[in-house]
Coordinates of C-alpha atoms in Angstrom, one line a residue:
X19 CA 14.1 19.1 -18.8
X20 CA 11.3 20.1 -15.4
X21 CA 13.0 22.9 -13.1
X22 CA 12.4 21.9 -8.9
X23 CA 10.3 23.2 -6.9
X24 CA 9.3 25.7 -6.3
X25 CA 11.5 27.7 -9.6
X26 CA 8.6 27.5 -11.9
X27 CA 6.5 29.7 -9.6
X28 CA 8.9 31.9 -9.1
X29 CA 10.3 32.7 -12.3
X30 CA 6.4 32.4 -13.5
X31 CA 5.9 35.2 -11.3
X32 CA 9.1 37.2 -12.5
X33 CA 7.7 37.0 -15.4
X34 CA 4.3 38.4 -14.2
X35 CA 5.8 41.7 -13.0
X36 CA 9.0 42.3 -15.6
X37 CA 5.3 42.3 -18.0
X38 CA 3.4 44.1 -15.6
X39 CA 6.4 46.9 -15.3
X40 CA 6.4 47.2 -19.2
X41 CA 3.0 47.9 -20.2
X42 CA 1.8 49.4 -17.3
X43 CA 2.9 52.8 -19.0
X44 CA 1.4 51.9 -22.2
X45 CA -1.6 50.5 -21.5
X46 CA -2.5 51.6 -18.0
X47 CA -2.8 49.3 -15.5
X48 CA -6.1 47.6 -16.0
X49 CA -4.9 46.2 -19.3
X50 CA -2.0 45.9 -17.8
X51 CA -2.7 43.5 -14.7
X52 CA -4.5 41.0 -17.5
X53 CA -2.0 41.0 -19.7
X54 CA -0.1 39.5 -16.0
X55 CA -2.9 37.7 -15.8
X56 CA -3.5 35.8 -17.7
X57 CA 0.3 35.0 -18.6
X58 CA 0.7 33.9 -14.9
X59 CA -2.3 31.9 -15.2
X60 CA -0.9 30.5 -18.5
X61 CA 2.1 29.8 -16.6
X62 CA 0.4 27.3 -13.9
X63 CA 0.3 24.7 -17.0
X64 CA 3.2 23.6 -15.9
X65 CA 2.0 22.7 -12.9
X66 CA 2.9 18.9 -11.7
X67 CA -0.4 19.2 -9.5
X68 CA -3.6 21.0 -9.3
X69 CA -2.0 22.6 -6.3
X70 CA 1.3 23.7 -7.5
X71 CA -1.2 25.2 -10.5
X72 CA -3.4 28.0 -8.1
X73 CA 0.3 28.3 -6.3
X74 CA 1.6 29.8 -9.7
X75 CA -1.3 30.7 -11.0
X76 CA -2.3 33.3 -8.2
X77 CA 0.5 34.4 -7.2
X78 CA 1.4 37.4 -8.9
X79 CA -1.8 38.6 -8.9
X80 CA -2.6 38.1 -4.7
X81 CA 1.4 39.8 -4.3
X82 CA 0.6 42.5 -6.3
X83 CA -2.7 43.6 -4.1
X84 CA -0.3 43.4 -0.9
X85 CA 2.1 45.3 -2.2
X86 CA 0.3 48.4 -2.6
X87 CA 2.1 48.8 -5.3
X88 CA -0.7 50.3 -7.2
X89 CA -4.0 50.9 -6.7
X90 CA -6.5 50.0 -9.3
X91 CA -10.1 49.9 -8.7
X92 CA -11.8 47.0 -7.5
X93 CA -13.6 45.8 -10.5
X94 CA -10.2 45.4 -12.0
X95 CA -9.7 42.7 -9.4
X96 CA -11.8 40.9 -12.1
X97 CA -9.0 40.8 -14.9
X98 CA -7.1 38.8 -13.6
X99 CA -10.4 36.1 -12.1
X100 CA -11.3 36.3 -15.7
X101 CA -7.4 35.7 -16.8
X102 CA -8.3 32.3 -14.8
X103 CA -11.6 31.6 -16.3
X104 CA -10.0 31.9 -19.6
X105 CA -8.0 29.0 -19.1
X106 CA -9.9 26.7 -16.3
X107 CA -13.5 27.3 -17.7
X108 CA -16.1 25.8 -15.3
X109 CA -17.6 23.7 -16.7
X110 CA -14.0 22.0 -17.8
X111 CA -13.5 21.4 -14.0
X112 CA -16.8 19.6 -13.5
X113 CA -14.6 17.3 -16.5
X114 CA -10.6 16.7 -16.0
X115 CA -9.4 20.1 -15.4
X116 CA -6.3 19.8 -17.3
X117 CA -4.8 16.1 -17.1
X118 CA -1.8 15.4 -19.4
X119 CA -1.4 12.3 -20.0
X120 CA 2.0 10.5 -19.0
X121 CA 4.3 9.9 -21.1
X122 CA 4.6 5.6 -22.2
X123 CA 0.7 5.9 -21.0
X124 CA -0.7 4.5 -23.9
X125 CA 1.9 1.5 -24.6
X126 CA 1.0 -0.6 -25.8
X127 CA -2.2 0.5 -27.5
X128 CA -1.9 -0.2 -31.7
X129 CA -1.2 -3.3 -30.4
X130 CA -4.5 -4.3 -28.9
X131 CA -6.8 -1.9 -30.8
X132 CA -5.0 -2.0 -34.0
X133 CA -5.9 1.0 -37.2
X134 CA -6.3 1.1 -40.7
X135 CA -4.4 3.6 -41.7
X136 CA -6.0 6.9 -42.2
X137 CA -8.5 6.2 -39.5
X138 CA -9.5 9.4 -37.3
X139 CA -9.1 9.3 -33.7
X140 CA -9.9 11.9 -31.8
X141 CA -8.8 13.1 -28.2
X142 CA -11.6 14.1 -26.2
X143 CA -10.5 17.4 -23.8
X144 CA -6.8 17.7 -25.3
X145 CA -5.5 20.5 -23.2
X146 CA -2.1 20.8 -24.1
X147 CA -1.8 17.8 -26.8
X148 CA 0.1 15.2 -24.7
X149 CA -2.0 12.5 -25.8
X150 CA -2.1 13.8 -28.5
X151 CA 1.4 13.4 -29.0
X152 CA 1.3 10.2 -27.2
X153 CA -1.6 8.8 -29.9
X154 CA 0.2 9.7 -33.3
X155 CA 3.3 7.7 -31.7
X156 CA 1.4 4.4 -31.4
X157 CA -0.9 5.1 -34.5
X158 CA 1.5 7.2 -37.1
X159 CA -0.7 6.5 -39.6
X160 CA -4.0 7.6 -38.6
X161 CA -5.7 11.0 -38.7
X162 CA -5.1 12.9 -35.3
X163 CA -7.6 14.6 -34.1
X164 CA -8.0 17.4 -30.6
X165 CA -11.4 18.9 -28.7
X166 CA -10.6 20.8 -25.8
X167 CA -13.2 23.9 -24.5
X168 CA -10.5 25.8 -23.2
X169 CA -10.0 28.6 -26.4
X170 CA -6.0 28.7 -25.0
X171 CA -5.2 25.9 -24.3
X172 CA -6.7 24.9 -27.3
X173 CA -4.4 27.4 -29.1
X174 CA -1.1 26.0 -27.6
X175 CA -2.1 22.7 -28.2
X176 CA -3.3 23.8 -32.0
X177 CA 0.9 25.4 -32.1
X178 CA 3.0 22.6 -29.9
X179 CA 0.8 19.9 -32.6
X180 CA 1.1 21.3 -35.9
X181 CA 0.3 17.8 -37.2
X182 CA -2.9 17.5 -35.6
X183 CA -6.4 18.7 -36.6
X184 CA -6.8 20.9 -33.3
X185 CA -10.3 22.4 -32.5
X186 CA -12.1 24.6 -30.1
X187 CA -15.7 23.0 -28.7
X188 CA -17.2 20.9 -26.4
X189 CA -16.6 17.3 -26.3
X190 CA -20.3 16.2 -24.3
X191 CA -21.8 17.7 -27.8
X192 CA -19.6 16.6 -30.4
X193 CA -20.4 13.8 -32.8
X194 CA -17.8 11.1 -32.3
X195 CA -19.2 8.9 -35.4
X196 CA -17.1 9.6 -37.3
X197 CA -13.7 8.4 -34.8
X198 CA -12.6 5.0 -35.3
X199 CA -11.0 5.9 -32.2
X200 CA -11.9 8.2 -28.9
X201 CA -9.4 9.0 -26.5
X202 CA -10.0 10.3 -23.3
X203 CA -8.1 11.0 -19.7
X204 CA -11.3 12.5 -17.6
X205 CA -12.4 12.3 -14.6
X206 CA -14.1 9.2 -12.4
X207 CA -17.5 11.5 -12.5
X208 CA -17.1 12.0 -16.1
X209 CA -17.2 8.6 -17.2
X210 CA -21.2 8.6 -16.8
X211 CA -21.4 10.1 -19.6
X212 CA -18.6 9.3 -21.1
X213 CA -20.3 5.3 -21.3
X214 CA -24.1 7.8 -22.9
X215 CA -21.4 8.8 -25.6
X216 CA -20.5 5.5 -27.2
X217 CA -23.2 5.8 -27.7
X218 CA -23.1 7.7 -31.1
X219 CA -19.6 5.6 -32.3
X220 CA -20.4 2.9 -34.7
X221 CA -19.7 -1.1 -34.4
X222 CA -15.7 -1.7 -34.6
X223 CA -14.0 1.2 -33.3
X224 CA -12.5 2.3 -29.5
X225 CA -12.9 4.0 -26.4
X226 CA -9.7 3.9 -24.6
X227 CA -10.0 5.5 -21.5
X228 CA -6.9 6.6 -18.9
X229 CA -6.6 5.0 -15.3
X230 CA -10.8 5.3 -15.2
X231 CA -13.3 2.0 -16.3
X232 CA -16.6 3.2 -17.7
X233 CA -19.3 1.6 -14.5
X234 CA -20.1 -1.5 -15.2
X235 CA -19.1 -2.0 -18.2
X236 CA -16.6 -5.3 -18.8
X237 CA -13.5 -3.7 -20.6
X238 CA -12.4 -6.3 -23.9
X239 CA -8.4 -5.3 -23.4
X240 CA -6.2 -3.9 -20.8
X241 CA -2.6 -2.6 -20.9
X242 CA -0.9 0.0 -18.6
X243 CA 1.6 1.9 -18.4
X244 CA 4.9 2.9 -18.0
X245 CA 3.7 4.7 -14.4
X246 CA 1.0 2.0 -13.6
X247 CA -2.3 3.5 -15.1
X248 CA -4.4 1.0 -15.9
X249 CA -5.6 2.3 -19.9
X250 CA -9.1 0.2 -20.3
X251 CA -9.9 -0.5 -24.3
X252 CA -13.6 -1.2 -25.6
X253 CA -15.0 -2.5 -28.3
X254 CA -17.9 -1.5 -30.1
X255 CA -20.4 -1.9 -29.1
X256 CA -19.6 -2.3 -25.2
X257 CA -21.0 -4.9 -23.9
X258 CA -23.9 -5.0 -21.0

């Protein structure tokens, strides 16, 4: 059950202040600041829109700075930036920083792209595991795997989806040839790179992209999820 805005932000800020107050006497100001900022950044993952995530993540360190409650050296504020970069790495922002797969977005996928039992399915950029859960619902007999660059997201995803094999890694450096289906939910600017990666995949396998199509490539099939987003399905090899 989602809390109405801005209650998630207020709750996150309150938890950050409590954690900072508890840890400061024992750990010192710097480590306590880092822990509280990391908590706020992780809490920002609950934001439904990017501006809400920024609002949640930045609220505690800005409030601490403006309040003057503690006197921290200038370098200590870099800790807040480190916490932000740990959850939202720079190279991830060049792709899709965090686009959770909406519920029902993959309905009809199994009929349009049938797979044998035991097939390997990859969510390239699995975030917190929303796509992994949708893929498991579509293919309950498949081997579901996830790849995520952010180590906090990969760790949380592994906890949320213990039945999947979740690894931290670069989706562009990984080998896609062993998978019978690769699922992506990227940005339009990344779809040219996705098309290049399809060259690694075996004939008869599938590339599935939520919302954004491969450039200049006709899809083998297309479905529409509950929220109206198109799901583009490509049977390899790609047609020109």
